[in-house]
């Protein structure tokens, strides 16, 4: 008879690397955006729009994937499908002839990556109900490591290839995992036969339209708008304002993601013990301070340090934000996480659009926007009543 603890560890291991493979190409995209902008002669606002459309594509898939996950027992097959969707999707995007075709294909590719998240995190939230923050934080490391390593790799490859070839190469990990995962589908546990009824949906709706629910929606939305504003403009700002090479800009971005990767399970574990609000408030304040300091262009080292630290801190508290929402909902983990990812990506994408519009005036104004959004997320959090 297998040891339940070992089985759970194997599951976490498989989902960790699956998450990393699916998020590799979206991570590389952050460093590819300036190169795409140069190729298509785009303004910062158009780059922000490209990020937003990509995120909205993901947002369209999140909630249906979460609901589907709560209805279908054989969830390993859904996870297997995502690797092929992601790989083929981003390779197709690399052949786009213009801005709008690229935006559409990136949105379609993003849907495949989106399906992974509520399904995988829903499984972990069900299997580890008393350690949700830690479980979600550990799983998140896979994605954050992808966005740590892939910008470095993409930045290096851009010195040899054009953005189309680099995007194609970056789709490789998802396709490779698509083959490997065939041997691990059975390790993904079947969910209990627990269909989501119309009554359940009404209960979920009632919860989220309550005063606390709406406050939490505002908290999650403004939090991720702050993250998207900062991450969208950072590589562009370093390259345009300071003449930093794509490789070095990738290194700064990778450092930020590494800080976030290390921080997520730590933040998740601490929030499991002392509560979500205090850790989220502290992280948001620190992230806002770093964003403001980055706006004062004292020197490239100063700017790079504050941007890396600010993004890293905001990414680190993501696991706490997710656990906060699951705690609030109390059940239907995959559906809740699907809804949460919609807020984070689709609504959060507004941050990228606004940042792009502001960056048309001055690139560093986007950092002040990010700081303001972080502080707004703290204010809205005050009105969320936590369940005991």
Short mmCIF file of C-alpha atoms in Angstrom, two decimals:
data_model
loop_
_atom_site.label_atom_id
_atom_site.label_comp_id
_atom_site.label_asym_id
_atom_site.label_seq_id
_atom_site.Cartn_x
_atom_site.Cartn_y
_atom_site.Cartn_z
CA UNK A 1 0.00 0.00 0.00
CA UNK A 2 1.44 3.39 -0.99
CA UNK A 3 2.25 6.02 1.62
CA UNK A 4 -0.26 8.91 1.30
CA UNK A 5 2.48 11.44 2.14
CA UNK A 6 4.77 10.11 -0.59
CA UNK A 7 1.88 10.05 -3.06
CA UNK A 8 1.11 13.67 -2.24
CA UNK A 9 4.76 14.66 -2.67
CA UNK A 10 4.89 12.95 -6.07
CA UNK A 11 1.74 14.79 -7.09
CA UNK A 12 3.24 18.13 -6.04
CA UNK A 13 6.43 17.27 -7.95
CA UNK A 14 4.55 16.47 -11.17
CA UNK A 15 2.32 19.55 -10.95
CA UNK A 16 5.34 21.72 -10.13
CA UNK A 17 7.12 20.81 -13.37
CA UNK A 18 3.90 20.87 -15.37
CA UNK A 19 3.29 24.41 -14.20
CA UNK A 20 6.86 25.35 -15.10
CA UNK A 21 6.53 23.93 -18.62
CA UNK A 22 3.24 25.70 -19.35
CA UNK A 23 4.41 29.06 -17.99
CA UNK A 24 7.78 29.00 -19.79
CA UNK A 25 6.58 30.65 -23.01
CA UNK A 26 4.40 33.30 -21.32
CA UNK A 27 7.43 34.13 -19.16
CA UNK A 28 9.66 34.58 -22.20
CA UNK A 29 7.05 36.89 -23.70
CA UNK A 30 7.89 39.68 -21.22
CA UNK A 31 11.37 40.04 -22.74
CA UNK A 32 10.14 39.45 -26.28
CA UNK A 33 7.65 42.34 -26.07
CA UNK A 34 10.21 45.13 -26.70
CA UNK A 35 11.56 43.17 -29.71
CA UNK A 36 8.01 42.65 -30.99
CA UNK A 37 7.36 46.36 -30.47
CA UNK A 38 10.40 47.25 -32.57
CA UNK A 39 9.46 44.77 -35.30
CA UNK A 40 5.92 46.15 -35.62
CA UNK A 41 6.83 49.76 -34.69
CA UNK A 42 4.49 49.79 -31.67
CA UNK A 43 3.94 52.49 -29.06
CA UNK A 44 4.09 51.54 -25.32
CA UNK A 45 0.28 51.74 -25.21
CA UNK A 46 0.07 49.14 -28.01
CA UNK A 47 2.45 46.85 -26.14
CA UNK A 48 0.23 47.26 -23.08
CA UNK A 49 -2.79 46.37 -25.23
CA UNK A 50 -0.99 43.25 -26.50
CA UNK A 51 -0.38 42.17 -22.89
CA UNK A 52 -4.02 42.89 -22.04
CA UNK A 53 -5.44 40.88 -24.96
CA UNK A 54 -3.16 37.97 -24.06
CA UNK A 55 -4.38 38.15 -20.46
CA UNK A 56 -8.04 38.49 -21.46
CA UNK A 57 -7.70 35.34 -23.56
CA UNK A 58 -6.52 33.57 -20.44
CA UNK A 59 -9.34 35.10 -18.44
CA UNK A 60 -11.97 33.71 -20.80
CA UNK A 61 -10.74 30.18 -20.08
CA UNK A 62 -10.13 30.35 -16.33
CA UNK A 63 -13.67 30.21 -14.95
CA UNK A 64 -15.01 27.53 -17.35
CA UNK A 65 -11.90 25.46 -16.55
CA UNK A 66 -12.54 25.82 -12.82
CA UNK A 67 -16.20 24.83 -13.16
CA UNK A 68 -15.23 21.92 -15.43
CA UNK A 69 -12.66 20.78 -12.88
CA UNK A 70 -15.34 20.62 -10.17
CA UNK A 71 -17.51 18.45 -12.48
CA UNK A 72 -15.03 16.08 -14.17
CA UNK A 73 -13.35 13.28 -12.23
CA UNK A 74 -10.46 12.44 -14.62
CA UNK A 75 -8.61 15.72 -14.36
CA UNK A 76 -5.24 14.36 -15.48
CA UNK A 77 -6.52 14.29 -19.06
CA UNK A 78 -7.42 17.97 -18.91
CA UNK A 79 -3.91 18.79 -17.67
CA UNK A 80 -2.36 16.71 -20.46
CA UNK A 81 -4.33 18.63 -23.09
CA UNK A 82 -2.99 21.97 -21.85
CA UNK A 83 0.63 21.21 -22.84
CA UNK A 84 -0.27 20.63 -26.49
CA UNK A 85 -2.60 23.61 -26.55
CA UNK A 86 0.15 25.88 -25.20
CA UNK A 87 2.94 24.54 -27.42
CA UNK A 88 1.02 24.60 -30.69
CA UNK A 89 -0.64 27.91 -29.78
CA UNK A 90 2.56 29.89 -29.23
CA UNK A 91 4.26 28.38 -32.27
CA UNK A 92 1.28 29.56 -34.33
CA UNK A 93 1.61 33.03 -32.77
CA UNK A 94 5.25 33.19 -33.83
CA UNK A 95 4.09 33.16 -37.46
CA UNK A 96 1.61 36.04 -37.10
CA UNK A 97 1.97 38.61 -39.92
CA UNK A 98 0.69 41.65 -37.99
CA UNK A 99 -0.37 43.14 -34.66
CA UNK A 100 -3.98 41.97 -34.53
CA UNK A 101 -3.29 38.44 -35.75
CA UNK A 102 -0.50 38.18 -33.17
CA UNK A 103 -2.80 39.46 -30.42
CA UNK A 104 -5.51 36.93 -31.33
CA UNK A 105 -3.11 33.98 -31.51
CA UNK A 106 -1.45 34.94 -28.21
CA UNK A 107 -4.90 35.09 -26.61
CA UNK A 108 -5.74 31.61 -27.91
CA UNK A 109 -2.41 30.22 -26.70
CA UNK A 110 -2.93 31.87 -23.32
CA UNK A 111 -6.22 30.00 -22.95
CA UNK A 112 -4.35 26.69 -22.88
CA UNK A 113 -2.06 27.89 -20.12
CA UNK A 114 -5.07 29.30 -18.27
CA UNK A 115 -6.86 25.95 -18.15
CA UNK A 116 -3.93 24.44 -16.21
CA UNK A 117 -4.10 26.83 -13.27
CA UNK A 118 -7.56 26.36 -11.68
CA UNK A 119 -7.46 22.61 -12.32
CA UNK A 120 -4.00 22.03 -10.80
CA UNK A 121 -4.42 24.46 -7.92
CA UNK A 122 -7.93 23.15 -7.23
CA UNK A 123 -6.51 19.63 -6.86
CA UNK A 124 -3.87 20.84 -4.39
CA UNK A 125 -6.35 22.95 -2.41
CA UNK A 126 -8.60 19.91 -1.98
CA UNK A 127 -5.77 17.55 -1.05
CA UNK A 128 -4.14 19.97 1.45
CA UNK A 129 -7.01 21.96 3.03
CA UNK A 130 -5.03 22.92 6.16
CA UNK A 131 -1.93 23.96 4.23
CA UNK A 132 -3.45 25.82 1.32
CA UNK A 133 -1.09 28.77 1.47
CA UNK A 134 1.97 26.54 1.49
CA UNK A 135 0.60 24.17 -1.18
CA UNK A 136 -0.35 26.98 -3.55
CA UNK A 137 2.95 28.73 -2.86
CA UNK A 138 4.97 25.60 -3.67
CA UNK A 139 3.01 25.03 -6.88
CA UNK A 140 3.49 28.68 -7.80
CA UNK A 141 7.27 28.29 -7.64
CA UNK A 142 7.10 26.22 -10.84
CA UNK A 143 5.48 29.05 -12.74
CA UNK A 144 7.66 31.69 -11.14
CA UNK A 145 10.83 29.75 -11.94
CA UNK A 146 9.64 29.60 -15.54
CA UNK A 147 9.32 33.38 -15.57
CA UNK A 148 12.73 33.55 -13.90
CA UNK A 149 14.66 31.36 -16.32
CA UNK A 150 12.79 31.92 -19.58
CA UNK A 151 13.50 35.69 -19.76
CA UNK A 152 17.21 34.96 -19.26
CA UNK A 153 17.12 32.32 -21.97
CA UNK A 154 15.03 34.49 -24.30
CA UNK A 155 17.28 37.51 -23.74
CA UNK A 156 20.32 35.46 -24.71
CA UNK A 157 18.59 33.95 -27.76
CA UNK A 158 17.56 37.41 -29.01
CA UNK A 159 21.23 38.14 -29.60
CA UNK A 160 21.24 35.26 -32.11
CA UNK A 161 17.69 34.91 -33.46
CA UNK A 162 14.71 37.18 -34.10
CA UNK A 163 11.66 37.21 -31.84
CA UNK A 164 9.71 34.72 -33.99
CA UNK A 165 12.37 32.04 -33.68
CA UNK A 166 12.81 32.68 -29.96
CA UNK A 167 9.05 32.36 -29.37
CA UNK A 168 9.04 29.05 -31.27
CA UNK A 169 11.96 27.72 -29.22
CA UNK A 170 10.26 28.89 -26.01
CA UNK A 171 7.23 26.70 -26.81
CA UNK A 172 9.48 23.63 -26.60
CA UNK A 173 9.15 22.89 -22.83
CA UNK A 174 5.35 22.62 -23.08
CA UNK A 175 5.55 20.17 -26.00
CA UNK A 176 8.23 18.13 -24.22
CA UNK A 177 6.08 17.93 -21.09
CA UNK A 178 3.18 16.91 -23.30
CA UNK A 179 5.08 13.68 -24.05
CA UNK A 180 6.39 13.15 -20.51
CA UNK A 181 2.99 13.69 -18.86
CA UNK A 182 1.54 10.66 -20.65
CA UNK A 183 3.31 8.56 -17.99
CA UNK A 184 2.03 10.67 -15.10
CA UNK A 185 -1.66 11.14 -15.89
CA UNK A 186 -2.62 8.38 -13.45
CA UNK A 187 -0.77 10.13 -10.61
CA UNK A 188 -3.35 12.92 -10.77
CA UNK A 189 -6.14 11.90 -8.35
CA UNK A 190 -9.71 11.75 -9.54
CA UNK A 191 -11.98 14.29 -7.91
CA UNK A 192 -15.08 13.11 -6.03
CA UNK A 193 -18.28 13.03 -8.11
CA UNK A 194 -19.54 16.40 -6.91
CA UNK A 195 -21.34 18.22 -9.67
CA UNK A 196 -21.84 21.96 -9.57
CA UNK A 197 -25.59 22.60 -9.55
CA UNK A 198 -27.51 25.77 -10.29
CA UNK A 199 -28.08 26.10 -6.55
CA UNK A 200 -24.32 25.97 -5.99
CA UNK A 201 -23.75 28.68 -8.59
CA UNK A 202 -26.33 30.90 -6.91
CA UNK A 203 -24.59 30.37 -3.57
CA UNK A 204 -21.22 31.27 -5.10
CA UNK A 205 -22.74 34.37 -6.71
CA UNK A 206 -24.37 35.43 -3.43
CA UNK A 207 -21.05 35.11 -1.63
CA UNK A 208 -19.11 37.21 -4.14
CA UNK A 209 -21.70 39.99 -4.48
CA UNK A 210 -21.78 40.51 -0.71
CA UNK A 211 -19.97 43.57 0.67
CA UNK A 212 -16.98 41.46 1.71
CA UNK A 213 -17.01 39.60 -1.60
CA UNK A 214 -16.97 42.80 -3.63
CA UNK A 215 -14.21 44.21 -1.42
CA UNK A 216 -12.15 41.08 -2.05
CA UNK A 217 -12.81 41.36 -5.80
CA UNK A 218 -11.49 44.93 -5.67
CA UNK A 219 -8.48 43.83 -3.60
CA UNK A 220 -7.49 41.04 -5.97
CA UNK A 221 -8.11 43.17 -9.08
CA UNK A 222 -6.11 46.20 -7.96
CA UNK A 223 -3.32 43.98 -6.62
CA UNK A 224 -2.82 42.33 -9.98
CA UNK A 225 -3.27 45.59 -11.88
CA UNK A 226 -0.28 46.84 -9.87
CA UNK A 227 1.74 43.74 -10.79
CA UNK A 228 0.80 43.93 -14.48
CA UNK A 229 1.60 47.64 -14.69
CA UNK A 230 5.06 47.10 -13.23
CA UNK A 231 5.97 43.96 -15.20
CA UNK A 232 4.72 45.30 -18.55
CA UNK A 233 6.80 48.48 -18.53
CA UNK A 234 9.95 47.31 -16.70
CA UNK A 235 11.76 45.57 -19.64
CA UNK A 236 10.73 48.36 -22.03
CA UNK A 237 11.89 51.06 -19.59
CA UNK A 238 15.28 49.45 -19.00
CA UNK A 239 15.96 49.07 -22.72
CA UNK A 240 14.55 52.39 -23.97
CA UNK A 241 15.48 54.75 -21.13
CA UNK A 242 18.77 53.22 -20.04
CA UNK A 243 20.00 51.40 -23.16
CA UNK A 244 20.12 48.07 -21.34
CA UNK A 245 20.52 45.04 -23.63
CA UNK A 246 17.72 42.43 -23.86
CA UNK A 247 19.99 39.97 -22.02
CA UNK A 248 20.58 42.33 -19.10
CA UNK A 249 16.92 43.36 -18.99
CA UNK A 250 16.10 39.65 -18.87
CA UNK A 251 18.52 39.24 -15.95
CA UNK A 252 16.76 42.01 -13.98
CA UNK A 253 13.36 40.46 -14.71
CA UNK A 254 14.67 37.01 -13.81
CA UNK A 255 16.00 38.33 -10.49
CA UNK A 256 12.56 39.74 -9.71
CA UNK A 257 10.91 36.41 -10.46
CA UNK A 258 13.51 34.52 -8.42
CA UNK A 259 12.71 36.71 -5.40
CA UNK A 260 9.04 35.92 -5.98
CA UNK A 261 9.72 32.19 -6.40
CA UNK A 262 11.64 31.98 -3.14
CA UNK A 263 9.10 34.15 -1.36
CA UNK A 264 5.83 32.48 -2.38
CA UNK A 265 6.00 29.30 -0.25
CA UNK A 266 7.46 31.28 2.65
CA UNK A 267 4.70 33.88 2.45
CA UNK A 268 2.12 31.11 2.03
CA UNK A 269 3.35 29.28 5.13
CA UNK A 270 3.50 32.47 7.23
CA UNK A 271 0.00 33.44 6.11
CA UNK A 272 -1.24 29.95 7.11
CA UNK A 273 0.01 30.68 10.63
CA UNK A 274 -0.56 34.38 11.31
CA UNK A 275 -3.38 35.20 8.89
CA UNK A 276 -3.57 36.55 5.36
CA UNK A 277 -4.24 40.25 5.84
CA UNK A 278 -1.13 41.28 7.76
CA UNK A 279 1.27 39.61 5.31
CA UNK A 280 -0.58 41.00 2.27
CA UNK A 281 -0.64 44.54 3.65
CA UNK A 282 3.08 44.41 4.47
CA UNK A 283 3.99 43.06 1.03
CA UNK A 284 1.84 45.59 -0.83
CA UNK A 285 3.36 48.51 1.09
CA UNK A 286 6.92 47.32 0.41
CA UNK A 287 6.14 46.74 -3.28
CA UNK A 288 4.65 50.24 -3.57
CA UNK A 289 7.70 51.84 -1.92
CA UNK A 290 10.06 50.07 -4.34
CA UNK A 291 7.96 51.15 -7.35
CA UNK A 292 8.06 54.78 -6.19
CA UNK A 293 11.82 54.65 -5.60
CA UNK A 294 12.34 53.18 -9.09
CA UNK A 295 10.61 56.25 -10.52
CA UNK A 296 13.45 58.43 -9.25
CA UNK A 297 16.02 57.65 -11.92
CA UNK A 298 19.22 58.06 -9.90
CA UNK A 299 21.06 55.44 -11.94
CA UNK A 300 20.56 52.18 -13.76
CA UNK A 301 21.69 50.09 -10.77
CA UNK A 302 19.29 51.95 -8.46
CA UNK A 303 16.39 51.52 -10.87
CA UNK A 304 17.17 47.85 -11.57
CA UNK A 305 17.45 47.03 -7.86
CA UNK A 306 14.14 48.66 -6.91
CA UNK A 307 12.26 47.22 -9.88
CA UNK A 308 13.55 43.70 -9.20
CA UNK A 309 12.74 43.96 -5.50
CA UNK A 310 9.34 45.57 -6.05
CA UNK A 311 8.17 43.02 -8.61
CA UNK A 312 9.63 40.18 -6.52
CA UNK A 313 7.76 41.22 -3.38
CA UNK A 314 4.45 41.63 -5.20
CA UNK A 315 4.85 38.22 -6.86
CA UNK A 316 5.79 36.65 -3.50
CA UNK A 317 2.47 37.59 -1.88
CA UNK A 318 0.45 36.05 -4.74
CA UNK A 319 0.08 32.72 -2.90
CA UNK A 320 -1.32 34.58 0.11
CA UNK A 321 -3.82 36.41 -2.12
CA UNK A 322 -4.99 33.12 -3.63
CA UNK A 323 -5.29 31.38 -0.25
CA UNK A 324 -7.19 34.41 1.09
CA UNK A 325 -9.81 34.00 -1.64
CA UNK A 326 -10.13 30.21 -1.16
CA UNK A 327 -10.53 30.71 2.59
CA UNK A 328 -13.26 33.24 1.90
CA UNK A 329 -15.20 30.94 -0.44
CA UNK A 330 -14.86 27.91 1.84
CA UNK A 331 -15.55 25.32 -0.90
CA UNK A 332 -15.61 24.74 -4.66
CA UNK A 333 -11.87 25.34 -4.75
CA UNK A 334 -11.37 25.00 -8.51
CA UNK A 335 -14.34 27.24 -9.33
CA UNK A 336 -13.13 29.84 -6.83
CA UNK A 337 -9.60 29.71 -8.19
CA UNK A 338 -10.93 29.96 -11.75
CA UNK A 339 -12.83 33.11 -10.77
CA UNK A 340 -9.75 34.40 -8.96
CA UNK A 341 -7.53 33.91 -12.01
CA UNK A 342 -10.10 35.79 -14.12
CA UNK A 343 -9.74 38.75 -11.77
CA UNK A 344 -5.96 38.47 -11.72
CA UNK A 345 -5.46 38.25 -15.46
CA UNK A 346 -8.48 39.76 -17.21
CA UNK A 347 -9.23 42.61 -14.82
CA UNK A 348 -5.56 42.88 -13.92
CA UNK A 349 -4.81 43.42 -17.61
CA UNK A 350 -6.41 46.85 -17.31
CA UNK A 351 -3.28 47.74 -15.34
CA UNK A 352 -1.14 46.91 -18.39
CA UNK A 353 -3.35 49.03 -20.67
CA UNK A 354 -3.33 52.06 -18.35
CA UNK A 355 0.40 51.67 -17.76
CA UNK A 356 0.98 51.64 -21.52
CA UNK A 357 -1.10 54.78 -22.03
CA UNK A 358 0.72 56.59 -19.24
CA UNK A 359 4.07 55.33 -20.55
CA UNK A 360 3.34 57.05 -23.88
CA UNK A 361 3.90 60.26 -21.90
CA UNK A 362 6.77 59.09 -19.65
CA UNK A 363 7.72 55.45 -19.14
CA UNK A 364 8.48 55.80 -15.44
CA UNK A 365 5.01 57.25 -14.68
CA UNK A 366 3.81 53.63 -14.85
CA UNK A 367 5.75 52.87 -11.67
CA UNK A 368 3.82 55.51 -9.73
CA UNK A 369 0.61 53.99 -11.12
CA UNK A 370 1.66 50.57 -9.80
CA UNK A 371 2.39 52.03 -6.36
CA UNK A 372 -1.01 53.73 -6.25
CA UNK A 373 -2.82 50.52 -7.21
CA UNK A 374 -0.96 48.59 -4.50
CA UNK A 375 -2.09 51.09 -1.89
CA UNK A 376 -5.70 50.95 -3.16
CA UNK A 377 -5.63 47.15 -2.77
CA UNK A 378 -4.71 47.64 0.90
CA UNK A 379 -7.61 50.04 1.46
CA UNK A 380 -10.16 47.67 -0.10
CA UNK A 381 -8.77 44.77 1.94
CA UNK A 382 -9.90 46.51 5.14
CA UNK A 383 -13.54 45.84 4.19
CA UNK A 384 -13.08 42.08 3.74
CA UNK A 385 -14.37 40.12 6.73
CA UNK A 386 -12.26 37.01 7.23
CA UNK A 387 -13.90 33.74 8.16
CA UNK A 388 -12.80 32.24 11.44
#
